[in-house]
């Protein structure tokens, strides 16, 4: 078997400290942290000038194209702490018929456990291992719990997962099959998060809720690093990202700043579109109201379970990135999401998850409203394999013992 140098080679670490995303207060690296004293996410900071002296774009381009080619820009210091299941660089797939010639999908469904949650959780679990965590709990709408269960099980960390009772059945079974204790809760993801938070306060486990530990952002930012490299170090004109907790959008925005500081890209930024469902759109309301913090969305409902997040702890970071980019927060109706999934599958052969379908629906809306043009190079994020979600029935049968009417087939 070929030796993966990205995983096994000793490479220097450039992490300097952690920083409160709201106040700028500094925290030491190499210690276990949750939220900052202000109750907001912590961001990992690096010695970027030192990285620039040691590493070049050409160095990156010579490495195998998996997630770990970016080691110097990631927080795991020691190779032996990396808990990998094979995190590939995900492909860019055109959607010429259902979207147009300038649109490509970054298909995150190719990652371990079938979703982009693998990026954040492989990083967070690797750091938990490095920092001596032995028991983790998390609320999930499905895919994050599956990724946590897989990576934690691989390195022997005990895992307890809480999910809303209407979480897709395949997700619940996947979580259980990969070694976690999974509980269905009669509520939404933030209700599950309240249980996790109370258990953490009692010292029963470490809280792995979205953005309540610092390292998921660092895993998710690799989406932005990859995009830059895949597009020849020229960022696209627009990115449509399915937004629940928003970790990936926040992470990509951070990645772009770091790449510019290294001199690897210029100052051009994509318009960032935070895509939500009309039945759960707290970020959209906050964007439209011109505020930095979103109120909890009551009665949240949507077919896209992954973006059914009534309240996001990183709301202000999402909104800042969207506004700074000249983008928008966009809500789409479920019928438009399901139509987009159907169109991409039947016209372009790509099976999107509902959240990925929401990005295509949002792109179509943005075209109608003039927020983007058909010439804009646009990236849609498909965050999970569509194989995890219900599909329309295919009931036709054929009796081989009867005369077959071939004209009707």
PDB file of C-alpha atoms in Angstrom, residues 22 32 44 115 146 180 188 204 218 230 238 269 279 307-308 323 360 364 374 399 405:
ATOM      1  CA  UNK A  22     -16.034  38.459  19.527  1.00  0.00           C
ATOM      2  CA  UNK A  32      -8.593  22.109  26.236  1.00  0.00           C
ATOM      3  CA  UNK A  44      -7.087  29.197  15.979  1.00  0.00           C
ATOM      4  CA  UNK A 115     -20.672  14.197   4.193  1.00  0.00           C
ATOM      5  CA  UNK A 146     -22.149   9.898  12.079  1.00  0.00           C
ATOM      6  CA  UNK A 180     -21.893   5.751  19.519  1.00  0.00           C
ATOM      7  CA  UNK A 188     -34.978  20.154  17.761  1.00  0.00           C
ATOM      8  CA  UNK A 204     -19.929  13.940  32.336  1.00  0.00           C
ATOM      9  CA  UNK A 218     -10.141  24.428  11.038  1.00  0.00           C
ATOM     10  CA  UNK A 230      -8.457  23.539  -7.594  1.00  0.00           C
ATOM     11  CA  UNK A 238     -19.960  33.308  -5.811  1.00  0.00           C
ATOM     12  CA  UNK A 269     -13.482  37.361  -2.591  1.00  0.00           C
ATOM     13  CA  UNK A 279     -39.074  27.064   7.378  1.00  0.00           C
ATOM     14  CA  UNK A 307     -29.965  23.196   7.946  1.00  0.00           C
ATOM     15  CA  UNK A 308     -32.780  22.988  10.480  1.00  0.00           C
ATOM     16  CA  UNK A 323     -21.960  41.178   4.335  1.00  0.00           C
ATOM     17  CA  UNK A 360     -29.192  25.052  -6.460  1.00  0.00           C
ATOM     18  CA  UNK A 364     -31.805  29.997  -9.372  1.00  0.00           C
ATOM     19  CA  UNK A 374     -25.009  33.441 -15.679  1.00  0.00           C
ATOM     20  CA  UNK A 399     -43.173 -10.315 -15.596  1.00  0.00           C
ATOM     21  CA  UNK A 405     -44.540  -5.325 -25.045  1.00  0.00           C
TER      22      UNK A 405
END
